[in-house]
mmCIF file with all atom_site columns, C-alpha atoms in Angstrom:
data_model
loop_
_atom_site.group_PDB
_atom_site.id
_atom_site.type_symbol
_atom_site.label_atom_id
_atom_site.label_alt_id
_atom_site.label_comp_id
_atom_site.label_asym_id
_atom_site.label_entity_id
_atom_site.label_seq_id
_atom_site.pdbx_PDB_ins_code
_atom_site.Cartn_x
_atom_site.Cartn_y
_atom_site.Cartn_z
_atom_site.occupancy
_atom_site.B_iso_or_equiv
_atom_site.pdbx_formal_charge
_atom_site.auth_seq_id
_atom_site.auth_comp_id
_atom_site.auth_asym_id
_atom_site.auth_atom_id
_atom_site.pdbx_PDB_model_num
ATOM 1   C CA . GLU A 1 1   ? 135.807 -19.857 142.788 1.00 0.00 ? 240 GLU A CA 1
ATOM 2   C CA . THR A 1 2   ? 135.050 -21.197 139.392 1.00 0.00 ? 241 THR A CA 1
ATOM 3   C CA . GLY A 1 3   ? 138.470 -23.688 139.125 1.00 0.00 ? 242 GLY A CA 1
ATOM 4   C CA . VAL A 1 4   ? 140.173 -21.297 136.493 1.00 0.00 ? 243 VAL A CA 1
ATOM 5   C CA . THR A 1 5   ? 142.645 -19.200 137.985 1.00 0.00 ? 244 THR A CA 1
ATOM 6   C CA . GLN A 1 6   ? 144.316 -16.526 136.649 1.00 0.00 ? 245 GLN A CA 1
ATOM 7   C CA . THR A 1 7   ? 147.273 -14.336 137.220 1.00 0.00 ? 246 THR A CA 1
ATOM 8   C CA . PRO A 1 8   ? 148.189 -11.630 137.134 1.00 0.00 ? 247 PRO A CA 1
ATOM 9   C CA . ARG A 1 9   ? 144.656 -9.931  137.543 1.00 0.00 ? 248 ARG A CA 1
ATOM 10  C CA . HIS A 1 10  ? 146.081 -6.365  136.232 1.00 0.00 ? 249 HIS A CA 1
ATOM 11  C CA . LEU A 1 11  ? 149.053 -5.799  134.083 1.00 0.00 ? 250 LEU A CA 1
ATOM 12  C CA . VAL A 1 12  ? 150.308 -2.379  132.559 1.00 0.00 ? 251 VAL A CA 1
ATOM 13  C CA . MET A 1 13  ? 152.778 -3.116  129.672 1.00 0.00 ? 252 MET A CA 1
ATOM 14  C CA . GLY A 1 14  ? 154.681 -0.388  127.429 1.00 0.00 ? 253 GLY A CA 1
ATOM 15  C CA . MET A 1 15  ? 154.663 -1.595  124.115 1.00 0.00 ? 254 MET A CA 1
ATOM 16  C CA . THR A 1 16  ? 158.134 -2.977  123.570 1.00 0.00 ? 255 THR A CA 1
ATOM 17  C CA . ASN A 1 17  ? 157.809 -4.954  126.788 1.00 0.00 ? 256 ASN A CA 1
ATOM 18  C CA . LYS A 1 18  ? 157.441 -8.621  126.707 1.00 0.00 ? 257 LYS A CA 1
ATOM 19  C CA . LYS A 1 19  ? 155.143 -10.215 129.054 1.00 0.00 ? 258 LYS A CA 1
ATOM 20  C CA . SER A 1 20  ? 153.197 -13.370 129.641 1.00 0.00 ? 259 SER A CA 1
ATOM 21  C CA . LEU A 1 21  ? 149.622 -14.256 131.208 1.00 0.00 ? 260 LEU A CA 1
ATOM 22  C CA . LYS A 1 22  ? 148.961 -17.338 133.094 1.00 0.00 ? 261 LYS A CA 1
ATOM 23  C CA . CYS A 1 23  ? 145.859 -19.757 133.235 1.00 0.00 ? 262 CYS A CA 1
ATOM 24  C CA . GLU A 1 24  ? 145.637 -22.639 135.375 1.00 0.00 ? 263 GLU A CA 1
ATOM 25  C CA . GLN A 1 25  ? 142.665 -24.939 135.917 1.00 0.00 ? 264 GLN A CA 1
ATOM 26  C CA . HIS A 1 26  ? 141.977 -27.329 138.548 1.00 0.00 ? 265 HIS A CA 1
ATOM 27  C CA . LEU A 1 27  ? 138.896 -29.054 136.846 1.00 0.00 ? 266 LEU A CA 1
ATOM 28  C CA . GLY A 1 28  ? 140.525 -31.788 135.222 1.00 0.00 ? 267 GLY A CA 1
ATOM 29  C CA . HIS A 1 29  ? 139.542 -30.622 131.829 1.00 0.00 ? 268 HIS A CA 1
ATOM 30  C CA . ASN A 1 30  ? 141.034 -31.082 128.407 1.00 0.00 ? 269 ASN A CA 1
ATOM 31  C CA . ALA A 1 31  ? 140.698 -28.169 126.661 1.00 0.00 ? 270 ALA A CA 1
ATOM 32  C CA . MET A 1 32  ? 141.267 -24.743 127.544 1.00 0.00 ? 271 MET A CA 1
ATOM 33  C CA . TYR A 1 33  ? 141.005 -21.343 125.774 1.00 0.00 ? 272 TYR A CA 1
ATOM 34  C CA . TRP A 1 34  ? 141.721 -17.771 125.435 1.00 0.00 ? 273 TRP A CA 1
ATOM 35  C CA . TYR A 1 35  ? 139.077 -15.056 124.717 1.00 0.00 ? 274 TYR A CA 1
ATOM 36  C CA . LYS A 1 36  ? 139.478 -11.182 124.395 1.00 0.00 ? 275 LYS A CA 1
ATOM 37  C CA . GLN A 1 37  ? 137.030 -8.715  125.656 1.00 0.00 ? 276 GLN A CA 1
ATOM 38  C CA . SER A 1 38  ? 137.363 -5.245  124.489 1.00 0.00 ? 277 SER A CA 1
ATOM 39  C CA . ALA A 1 39  ? 135.109 -2.331  125.624 1.00 0.00 ? 278 ALA A CA 1
ATOM 40  C CA . LYS A 1 40  ? 132.174 -2.417  123.356 1.00 0.00 ? 279 LYS A CA 1
ATOM 41  C CA . LYS A 1 41  ? 133.004 -5.264  121.432 1.00 0.00 ? 280 LYS A CA 1
ATOM 42  C CA . PRO A 1 42  ? 131.473 -9.055  121.997 1.00 0.00 ? 281 PRO A CA 1
ATOM 43  C CA . LEU A 1 43  ? 134.041 -11.632 123.452 1.00 0.00 ? 282 LEU A CA 1
ATOM 44  C CA . GLU A 1 44  ? 136.175 -12.898 120.954 1.00 0.00 ? 283 GLU A CA 1
ATOM 45  C CA . LEU A 1 45  ? 137.742 -16.216 121.010 1.00 0.00 ? 284 LEU A CA 1
ATOM 46  C CA . MET A 1 46  ? 141.564 -15.954 120.203 1.00 0.00 ? 285 MET A CA 1
ATOM 47  C CA . PHE A 1 47  ? 142.907 -19.663 120.689 1.00 0.00 ? 286 PHE A CA 1
ATOM 48  C CA . VAL A 1 48  ? 141.801 -23.251 121.677 1.00 0.00 ? 287 VAL A CA 1
ATOM 49  C CA . TYR A 1 49  ? 144.120 -26.061 122.773 1.00 0.00 ? 288 TYR A CA 1
ATOM 50  C CA . SER A 1 50  ? 142.733 -29.663 123.363 1.00 0.00 ? 289 SER A CA 1
ATOM 51  C CA . LEU A 1 51  ? 144.951 -32.034 124.602 1.00 0.00 ? 290 LEU A CA 1
ATOM 52  C CA . GLU A 1 52  ? 147.851 -29.652 124.625 1.00 0.00 ? 291 GLU A CA 1
ATOM 53  C CA . GLU A 1 53  ? 147.141 -29.548 120.847 1.00 0.00 ? 292 GLU A CA 1
ATOM 54  C CA . ARG A 1 54  ? 146.421 -25.885 119.372 1.00 0.00 ? 293 ARG A CA 1
ATOM 55  C CA . VAL A 1 55  ? 143.100 -26.667 117.358 1.00 0.00 ? 294 VAL A CA 1
ATOM 56  C CA . GLU A 1 56  ? 142.202 -23.159 116.775 1.00 0.00 ? 295 GLU A CA 1
ATOM 57  C CA . ASN A 1 57  ? 144.061 -20.049 116.035 1.00 0.00 ? 296 ASN A CA 1
ATOM 58  C CA . ASN A 1 58  ? 141.002 -17.429 115.496 1.00 0.00 ? 297 ASN A CA 1
ATOM 59  C CA . SER A 1 59  ? 143.283 -14.767 112.895 1.00 0.00 ? 298 SER A CA 1
ATOM 60  C CA . VAL A 1 60  ? 145.332 -13.398 115.701 1.00 0.00 ? 299 VAL A CA 1
ATOM 61  C CA . PRO A 1 61  ? 148.312 -11.413 115.120 1.00 0.00 ? 300 PRO A CA 1
ATOM 62  C CA . SER A 1 62  ? 151.735 -12.883 116.121 1.00 0.00 ? 301 SER A CA 1
ATOM 63  C CA . ARG A 1 63  ? 152.359 -10.486 118.745 1.00 0.00 ? 302 ARG A CA 1
ATOM 64  C CA . PHE A 1 64  ? 150.222 -12.568 120.696 1.00 0.00 ? 303 PHE A CA 1
ATOM 65  C CA . SER A 1 65  ? 151.561 -16.086 121.512 1.00 0.00 ? 304 SER A CA 1
ATOM 66  C CA . PRO A 1 66  ? 150.000 -18.944 123.070 1.00 0.00 ? 305 PRO A CA 1
ATOM 67  C CA . GLU A 1 67  ? 151.708 -21.907 124.989 1.00 0.00 ? 306 GLU A CA 1
ATOM 68  C CA . CYS A 1 68  ? 150.216 -25.122 126.613 1.00 0.00 ? 307 CYS A CA 1
ATOM 69  C CA . PRO A 1 69  ? 152.532 -26.864 128.405 1.00 0.00 ? 308 PRO A CA 1
ATOM 70  C CA . ASN A 1 70  ? 150.123 -29.408 129.685 1.00 0.00 ? 309 ASN A CA 1
ATOM 71  C CA . SER A 1 71  ? 146.389 -29.669 130.171 1.00 0.00 ? 310 SER A CA 1
ATOM 72  C CA . SER A 1 72  ? 145.898 -27.713 133.435 1.00 0.00 ? 311 SER A CA 1
ATOM 73  C CA . HIS A 1 73  ? 148.326 -24.733 132.216 1.00 0.00 ? 312 HIS A CA 1
ATOM 74  C CA . LEU A 1 74  ? 147.621 -22.461 129.479 1.00 0.00 ? 313 LEU A CA 1
ATOM 75  C CA . PHE A 1 75  ? 149.917 -18.948 128.594 1.00 0.00 ? 314 PHE A CA 1
ATOM 76  C CA . LEU A 1 76  ? 149.839 -15.893 126.467 1.00 0.00 ? 315 LEU A CA 1
ATOM 77  C CA . HIS A 1 77  ? 153.057 -14.682 125.809 1.00 0.00 ? 316 HIS A CA 1
ATOM 78  C CA . LEU A 1 78  ? 152.819 -11.017 124.976 1.00 0.00 ? 317 LEU A CA 1
ATOM 79  C CA . HIS A 1 79  ? 155.283 -8.747  123.187 1.00 0.00 ? 318 HIS A CA 1
ATOM 80  C CA . THR A 1 80  ? 155.271 -5.702  121.214 1.00 0.00 ? 319 THR A CA 1
ATOM 81  C CA . LEU A 1 81  ? 151.461 -5.115  121.525 1.00 0.00 ? 320 LEU A CA 1
ATOM 82  C CA . GLN A 1 82  ? 149.784 -1.790  120.448 1.00 0.00 ? 321 GLN A CA 1
ATOM 83  C CA . PRO A 1 83  ? 147.752 0.159   122.925 1.00 0.00 ? 322 PRO A CA 1
ATOM 84  C CA . GLU A 1 84  ? 144.366 -1.060  120.869 1.00 0.00 ? 323 GLU A CA 1
ATOM 85  C CA . ASP A 1 85  ? 145.099 -4.411  122.480 1.00 0.00 ? 324 ASP A CA 1
ATOM 86  C CA . SER A 1 86  ? 144.226 -3.066  126.131 1.00 0.00 ? 325 SER A CA 1
ATOM 87  C CA . ALA A 1 87  ? 141.535 -5.179  127.038 1.00 0.00 ? 326 ALA A CA 1
ATOM 88  C CA . LEU A 1 88  ? 140.501 -8.144  129.423 1.00 0.00 ? 327 LEU A CA 1
ATOM 89  C CA . TYR A 1 89  ? 141.994 -11.325 128.400 1.00 0.00 ? 328 TYR A CA 1
ATOM 90  C CA . LEU A 1 90  ? 139.966 -14.147 129.740 1.00 0.00 ? 329 LEU A CA 1
ATOM 91  C CA . CYS A 1 91  ? 140.986 -17.616 130.170 1.00 0.00 ? 330 CYS A CA 1
ATOM 92  C CA . ALA A 1 92  ? 138.628 -20.862 129.572 1.00 0.00 ? 331 ALA A CA 1
ATOM 93  C CA . SER A 1 93  ? 138.553 -24.882 130.042 1.00 0.00 ? 332 SER A CA 1
ATOM 94  C CA . SER A 1 94  ? 135.740 -27.270 129.421 1.00 0.00 ? 333 SER A CA 1
ATOM 95  C CA . GLN A 1 95  ? 136.028 -31.371 129.599 1.00 0.00 ? 334 GLN A CA 1
ATOM 96  C CA . GLY A 1 96  ? 136.172 -32.061 126.031 1.00 0.00 ? 335 GLY A CA 1
ATOM 97  C CA . GLY A 1 97  ? 136.479 -30.249 122.697 1.00 0.00 ? 336 GLY A CA 1
ATOM 98  C CA . ALA A 1 98  ? 133.145 -31.404 120.910 1.00 0.00 ? 337 ALA A CA 1
ATOM 99  C CA . GLY A 1 99  ? 131.348 -28.365 121.613 1.00 0.00 ? 338 GLY A CA 1
ATOM 100 C CA . GLY A 1 100 ? 128.509 -29.347 123.849 1.00 0.00 ? 339 GLY A CA 1
ATOM 101 C CA . ASP A 1 101 ? 130.513 -29.050 127.604 1.00 0.00 ? 340 ASP A CA 1
ATOM 102 C CA . THR A 1 102 ? 130.266 -26.210 130.083 1.00 0.00 ? 341 THR A CA 1
ATOM 103 C CA . ILE A 1 103 ? 132.643 -24.116 129.916 1.00 0.00 ? 342 ILE A CA 1
ATOM 104 C CA . TYR A 1 104 ? 134.167 -22.256 132.759 1.00 0.00 ? 343 TYR A CA 1
ATOM 105 C CA . PHE A 1 105 ? 136.209 -18.793 132.795 1.00 0.00 ? 344 PHE A CA 1
ATOM 106 C CA . GLY A 1 106 ? 138.479 -17.266 135.448 1.00 0.00 ? 345 GLY A CA 1
ATOM 107 C CA . GLU A 1 107 ? 138.309 -13.863 136.490 1.00 0.00 ? 346 GLU A CA 1
ATOM 108 C CA . GLY A 1 108 ? 140.634 -12.176 133.944 1.00 0.00 ? 347 GLY A CA 1
ATOM 109 C CA . SER A 1 109 ? 143.490 -10.400 133.036 1.00 0.00 ? 348 SER A CA 1
ATOM 110 C CA . TRP A 1 110 ? 142.883 -6.464  132.516 1.00 0.00 ? 349 TRP A CA 1
ATOM 111 C CA . LEU A 1 111 ? 145.784 -5.470  130.374 1.00 0.00 ? 350 LEU A CA 1
ATOM 112 C CA . THR A 1 112 ? 147.060 -2.128  129.637 1.00 0.00 ? 351 THR A CA 1
ATOM 113 C CA . VAL A 1 113 ? 149.433 -1.350  126.905 1.00 0.00 ? 352 VAL A CA 1
ATOM 114 C CA . VAL A 1 114 ? 151.057 2.161   127.214 1.00 0.00 ? 353 VAL A CA 1
ATOM 115 C CA . GLY B 2 1   ? 129.428 -18.985 111.633 1.00 0.00 ? 156 GLY B CA 1
ATOM 116 C CA . ILE B 2 2   ? 126.661 -18.822 114.568 1.00 0.00 ? 157 ILE B CA 1
ATOM 117 C CA . GLN B 2 3   ? 125.197 -15.274 115.219 1.00 0.00 ? 158 GLN B CA 1
ATOM 118 C CA . VAL B 2 4   ? 123.919 -14.523 118.566 1.00 0.00 ? 159 VAL B CA 1
ATOM 119 C CA . GLU B 2 5   ? 121.620 -11.552 119.029 1.00 0.00 ? 160 GLU B CA 1
ATOM 120 C CA . GLN B 2 6   ? 120.765 -10.506 122.657 1.00 0.00 ? 161 GLN B CA 1
ATOM 121 C CA . SER B 2 7   ? 117.747 -7.937  123.628 1.00 0.00 ? 162 SER B CA 1
ATOM 122 C CA . PRO B 2 8   ? 117.180 -5.811  125.374 1.00 0.00 ? 163 PRO B CA 1
ATOM 123 C CA . PRO B 2 9   ? 120.485 -4.086  125.557 1.00 0.00 ? 164 PRO B CA 1
ATOM 124 C CA . ASP B 2 10  ? 119.820 -2.021  128.437 1.00 0.00 ? 165 ASP B CA 1
ATOM 125 C CA . LEU B 2 11  ? 117.603 -2.784  131.365 1.00 0.00 ? 166 LEU B CA 1
ATOM 126 C CA . ILE B 2 12  ? 116.711 -0.882  134.298 1.00 0.00 ? 167 ILE B CA 1
ATOM 127 C CA . LEU B 2 13  ? 114.279 -2.071  137.399 1.00 0.00 ? 168 LEU B CA 1
ATOM 128 C CA . GLN B 2 14  ? 113.310 -1.291  140.556 1.00 0.00 ? 169 GLN B CA 1
ATOM 129 C CA . GLU B 2 15  ? 114.412 -3.993  143.302 1.00 0.00 ? 170 GLU B CA 1
ATOM 130 C CA . GLY B 2 16  ? 111.855 -6.900  143.548 1.00 0.00 ? 171 GLY B CA 1
ATOM 131 C CA . ALA B 2 17  ? 110.608 -6.490  139.925 1.00 0.00 ? 172 ALA B CA 1
ATOM 132 C CA . ASN B 2 18  ? 110.720 -9.239  137.426 1.00 0.00 ? 173 ASN B CA 1
ATOM 133 C CA . SER B 2 19  ? 112.598 -9.405  133.834 1.00 0.00 ? 174 SER B CA 1
ATOM 134 C CA . THR B 2 20  ? 113.124 -11.164 131.055 1.00 0.00 ? 175 THR B CA 1
ATOM 135 C CA . LEU B 2 21  ? 116.000 -11.217 128.725 1.00 0.00 ? 176 LEU B CA 1
ATOM 136 C CA . ARG B 2 22  ? 116.235 -12.842 125.519 1.00 0.00 ? 177 ARG B CA 1
ATOM 137 C CA . CYS B 2 23  ? 118.795 -14.590 122.977 1.00 0.00 ? 178 CYS B CA 1
ATOM 138 C CA . ASN B 2 24  ? 118.477 -15.506 119.347 1.00 0.00 ? 179 ASN B CA 1
ATOM 139 C CA . PHE B 2 25  ? 120.487 -17.745 117.397 1.00 0.00 ? 180 PHE B CA 1
ATOM 140 C CA . SER B 2 26  ? 120.897 -18.166 113.743 1.00 0.00 ? 181 SER B CA 1
ATOM 141 C CA . ASP B 2 27  ? 121.587 -21.687 113.678 1.00 0.00 ? 182 ASP B CA 1
ATOM 142 C CA . SER B 2 28  ? 120.978 -25.304 115.511 1.00 0.00 ? 183 SER B CA 1
ATOM 143 C CA . VAL B 2 29  ? 123.012 -25.384 118.900 1.00 0.00 ? 184 VAL B CA 1
ATOM 144 C CA . ASN B 2 30  ? 124.819 -27.992 121.150 1.00 0.00 ? 185 ASN B CA 1
ATOM 145 C CA . ASN B 2 31  ? 125.772 -25.635 123.427 1.00 0.00 ? 186 ASN B CA 1
ATOM 146 C CA . LEU B 2 32  ? 123.804 -22.437 124.690 1.00 0.00 ? 187 LEU B CA 1
ATOM 147 C CA . GLN B 2 33  ? 125.176 -21.044 128.105 1.00 0.00 ? 188 GLN B CA 1
ATOM 148 C CA . TRP B 2 34  ? 123.835 -17.955 130.128 1.00 0.00 ? 189 TRP B CA 1
ATOM 149 C CA . PHE B 2 35  ? 126.732 -15.758 131.897 1.00 0.00 ? 190 PHE B CA 1
ATOM 150 C CA . HIS B 2 36  ? 126.574 -12.931 134.483 1.00 0.00 ? 191 HIS B CA 1
ATOM 151 C CA . GLN B 2 37  ? 129.614 -11.047 134.531 1.00 0.00 ? 192 GLN B CA 1
ATOM 152 C CA . ASN B 2 38  ? 130.390 -9.312  137.636 1.00 0.00 ? 193 ASN B CA 1
ATOM 153 C CA . PRO B 2 39  ? 131.840 -5.725  137.681 1.00 0.00 ? 194 PRO B CA 1
ATOM 154 C CA . TRP B 2 40  ? 135.182 -7.311  138.343 1.00 0.00 ? 195 TRP B CA 1
ATOM 155 C CA . GLY B 2 41  ? 135.017 -9.128  135.036 1.00 0.00 ? 196 GLY B CA 1
ATOM 156 C CA . GLN B 2 42  ? 134.506 -12.415 135.842 1.00 0.00 ? 197 GLN B CA 1
ATOM 157 C CA . LEU B 2 43  ? 131.730 -14.395 133.823 1.00 0.00 ? 198 LEU B CA 1
ATOM 158 C CA . ILE B 2 44  ? 129.781 -16.782 136.219 1.00 0.00 ? 199 ILE B CA 1
ATOM 159 C CA . ASN B 2 45  ? 127.914 -19.819 134.653 1.00 0.00 ? 200 ASN B CA 1
ATOM 160 C CA . LEU B 2 46  ? 124.462 -19.183 135.370 1.00 0.00 ? 201 LEU B CA 1
ATOM 161 C CA . PHE B 2 47  ? 123.047 -21.808 133.085 1.00 0.00 ? 202 PHE B CA 1
ATOM 162 C CA . TYR B 2 48  ? 124.492 -24.692 130.105 1.00 0.00 ? 203 TYR B CA 1
ATOM 163 C CA . ILE B 2 49  ? 121.060 -25.055 128.106 1.00 0.00 ? 204 ILE B CA 1
ATOM 164 C CA . PRO B 2 50  ? 121.073 -26.247 124.475 1.00 0.00 ? 205 PRO B CA 1
ATOM 165 C CA . SER B 2 51  ? 117.362 -27.299 125.432 1.00 0.00 ? 206 SER B CA 1
ATOM 166 C CA . GLY B 2 52  ? 114.725 -27.311 127.697 1.00 0.00 ? 207 GLY B CA 1
ATOM 167 C CA . THR B 2 53  ? 114.211 -25.441 130.889 1.00 0.00 ? 208 THR B CA 1
ATOM 168 C CA . LYS B 2 54  ? 116.243 -25.172 134.133 1.00 0.00 ? 209 LYS B CA 1
ATOM 169 C CA . GLN B 2 55  ? 115.818 -23.031 137.261 1.00 0.00 ? 210 GLN B CA 1
ATOM 170 C CA . ASN B 2 56  ? 118.358 -22.126 140.055 1.00 0.00 ? 211 ASN B CA 1
ATOM 171 C CA . GLY B 2 57  ? 117.002 -19.885 142.711 1.00 0.00 ? 212 GLY B CA 1
ATOM 172 C CA . ARG B 2 58  ? 115.356 -16.752 141.721 1.00 0.00 ? 213 ARG B CA 1
ATOM 173 C CA . LEU B 2 59  ? 116.789 -17.295 137.980 1.00 0.00 ? 214 LEU B CA 1
ATOM 174 C CA . SER B 2 60  ? 115.298 -19.828 135.230 1.00 0.00 ? 215 SER B CA 1
ATOM 175 C CA . ALA B 2 61  ? 115.810 -20.074 131.846 1.00 0.00 ? 216 ALA B CA 1
ATOM 176 C CA . THR B 2 62  ? 114.245 -21.615 128.678 1.00 0.00 ? 217 THR B CA 1
ATOM 177 C CA . THR B 2 63  ? 115.725 -22.606 125.181 1.00 0.00 ? 218 THR B CA 1
ATOM 178 C CA . VAL B 2 64  ? 113.514 -23.880 122.035 1.00 0.00 ? 219 VAL B CA 1
ATOM 179 C CA . ALA B 2 65  ? 115.689 -24.999 120.024 1.00 0.00 ? 220 ALA B CA 1
ATOM 180 C CA . THR B 2 66  ? 113.456 -25.536 117.237 1.00 0.00 ? 221 THR B CA 1
ATOM 181 C CA . GLU B 2 67  ? 112.911 -21.901 117.299 1.00 0.00 ? 222 GLU B CA 1
ATOM 182 C CA . ARG B 2 68  ? 115.919 -20.829 117.635 1.00 0.00 ? 223 ARG B CA 1
ATOM 183 C CA . TYR B 2 69  ? 115.688 -18.684 120.939 1.00 0.00 ? 224 TYR B CA 1
ATOM 184 C CA . SER B 2 70  ? 116.551 -18.809 124.788 1.00 0.00 ? 225 SER B CA 1
ATOM 185 C CA . LEU B 2 71  ? 115.090 -16.850 127.629 1.00 0.00 ? 226 LEU B CA 1
ATOM 186 C CA . LEU B 2 72  ? 116.318 -16.051 130.937 1.00 0.00 ? 227 LEU B CA 1
ATOM 187 C CA . TYR B 2 73  ? 114.119 -14.888 133.860 1.00 0.00 ? 228 TYR B CA 1
ATOM 188 C CA . ILE B 2 74  ? 115.398 -13.314 136.999 1.00 0.00 ? 229 ILE B CA 1
ATOM 189 C CA . SER B 2 75  ? 112.340 -12.882 139.432 1.00 0.00 ? 230 SER B CA 1
ATOM 190 C CA . SER B 2 76  ? 112.366 -10.736 142.591 1.00 0.00 ? 231 SER B CA 1
ATOM 191 C CA . SER B 2 77  ? 115.491 -8.872  141.624 1.00 0.00 ? 232 SER B CA 1
ATOM 192 C CA . GLN B 2 78  ? 118.146 -7.792  143.892 1.00 0.00 ? 233 GLN B CA 1
ATOM 193 C CA . THR B 2 79  ? 120.635 -5.009  143.534 1.00 0.00 ? 234 THR B CA 1
ATOM 194 C CA . THR B 2 80  ? 123.151 -7.344  143.243 1.00 0.00 ? 235 THR B CA 1
ATOM 195 C CA . ASP B 2 81  ? 121.871 -8.977  140.129 1.00 0.00 ? 236 ASP B CA 1
ATOM 196 C CA . SER B 2 82  ? 123.405 -5.668  138.313 1.00 0.00 ? 237 SER B CA 1
ATOM 197 C CA . GLY B 2 83  ? 125.862 -6.383  135.766 1.00 0.00 ? 238 GLY B CA 1
ATOM 198 C CA . VAL B 2 84  ? 125.974 -7.475  132.299 1.00 0.00 ? 239 VAL B CA 1
ATOM 199 C CA . TYR B 2 85  ? 124.300 -10.873 131.159 1.00 0.00 ? 240 TYR B CA 1
ATOM 200 C CA . PHE B 2 86  ? 125.341 -12.817 128.211 1.00 0.00 ? 241 PHE B CA 1
ATOM 201 C CA . CYS B 2 87  ? 124.048 -15.242 126.364 1.00 0.00 ? 242 CYS B CA 1
ATOM 202 C CA . ALA B 2 88  ? 126.907 -17.689 124.111 1.00 0.00 ? 243 ALA B CA 1
ATOM 203 C CA . ALA B 2 89  ? 126.528 -20.410 121.684 1.00 0.00 ? 244 ALA B CA 1
ATOM 204 C CA . THR B 2 90  ? 128.510 -23.135 119.924 1.00 0.00 ? 245 THR B CA 1
ATOM 205 C CA . GLY B 2 91  ? 127.157 -24.834 116.781 1.00 0.00 ? 246 GLY B CA 1
ATOM 206 C CA . GLY B 2 92  ? 127.921 -27.828 114.925 1.00 0.00 ? 247 GLY B CA 1
ATOM 207 C CA . THR B 2 93  ? 131.109 -29.667 116.550 1.00 0.00 ? 248 THR B CA 1
ATOM 208 C CA . SER B 2 94  ? 133.429 -26.682 117.237 1.00 0.00 ? 249 SER B CA 1
ATOM 209 C CA . TYR B 2 95  ? 135.957 -26.736 119.924 1.00 0.00 ? 250 TYR B CA 1
ATOM 210 C CA . GLY B 2 96  ? 133.970 -24.862 122.242 1.00 0.00 ? 251 GLY B CA 1
ATOM 211 C CA . LYS B 2 97  ? 133.913 -21.815 119.889 1.00 0.00 ? 252 LYS B CA 1
ATOM 212 C CA . LEU B 2 98  ? 131.432 -20.064 121.996 1.00 0.00 ? 253 LEU B CA 1
ATOM 213 C CA . THR B 2 99  ? 129.924 -17.050 119.952 1.00 0.00 ? 254 THR B CA 1
ATOM 214 C CA . PHE B 2 100 ? 128.823 -14.057 122.529 1.00 0.00 ? 255 PHE B CA 1
ATOM 215 C CA . GLY B 2 101 ? 126.039 -11.947 122.148 1.00 0.00 ? 256 GLY B CA 1
ATOM 216 C CA . GLN B 2 102 ? 126.687 -7.992  122.909 1.00 0.00 ? 257 GLN B CA 1
ATOM 217 C CA . GLY B 2 103 ? 124.847 -8.846  126.497 1.00 0.00 ? 258 GLY B CA 1
ATOM 218 C CA . THR B 2 104 ? 122.229 -6.835  128.201 1.00 0.00 ? 259 THR B CA 1
ATOM 219 C CA . ILE B 2 105 ? 123.283 -4.558  130.982 1.00 0.00 ? 260 ILE B CA 1
ATOM 220 C CA . LEU B 2 106 ? 120.909 -5.000  133.966 1.00 0.00 ? 261 LEU B CA 1
ATOM 221 C CA . THR B 2 107 ? 120.994 -1.868  136.598 1.00 0.00 ? 262 THR B CA 1
ATOM 222 C CA . VAL B 2 108 ? 118.694 -2.662  139.747 1.00 0.00 ? 263 VAL B CA 1
ATOM 223 C CA . HIS B 2 109 ? 117.822 -0.204  141.603 1.00 0.00 ? 264 HIS B CA 1
ATOM 224 C CA . PRO B 2 110 ? 117.088 -0.301  145.546 1.00 0.00 ? 265 PRO B CA 1
#
């Protein structure tokens, strides 16, 4: 138990569906992140939120839409995805945004696009 | 941005053996972490170690920041140590922009 909880753990969706991934952190952290892990590729940073403001969008297609309603919750809204978007999506949090803090990851959400 | 390289890519051990995993990085870092990814995908923090040496049970890590590398030592390996080990680093004042290495796949046989 890392203090970062992701739901659902597994999701299968069609290319025309709209779904959302949810992340909640119970650590009192100020920054939250979405990372993507595809087969045979290193983990890639997608989005960074610090104090509920997006501070980083790492050239992610618009079919991925993040939302951070407060410092404890982070969503990733998914629509009209492609099969190549199938991957493990990992949420993470840290105390601050200066880069020098330990980052804690959730258990991940396995996404399959059919 | 910062580059992170890990070696070896694969490692196979017999239970009880010791091992060393290496992480090289291309620039100065203010965050370096080692993770173990379990078969269910979760990344488990092992060490936060931008410099110096730390130990936690059978695991220890050393980062020599001036020479831009970090080492993870696993002693008396167990089958439960199997999985993928990642090194990740952040340089400058980036907001948690961890750059991950490709990982080392460790298999420990009984």
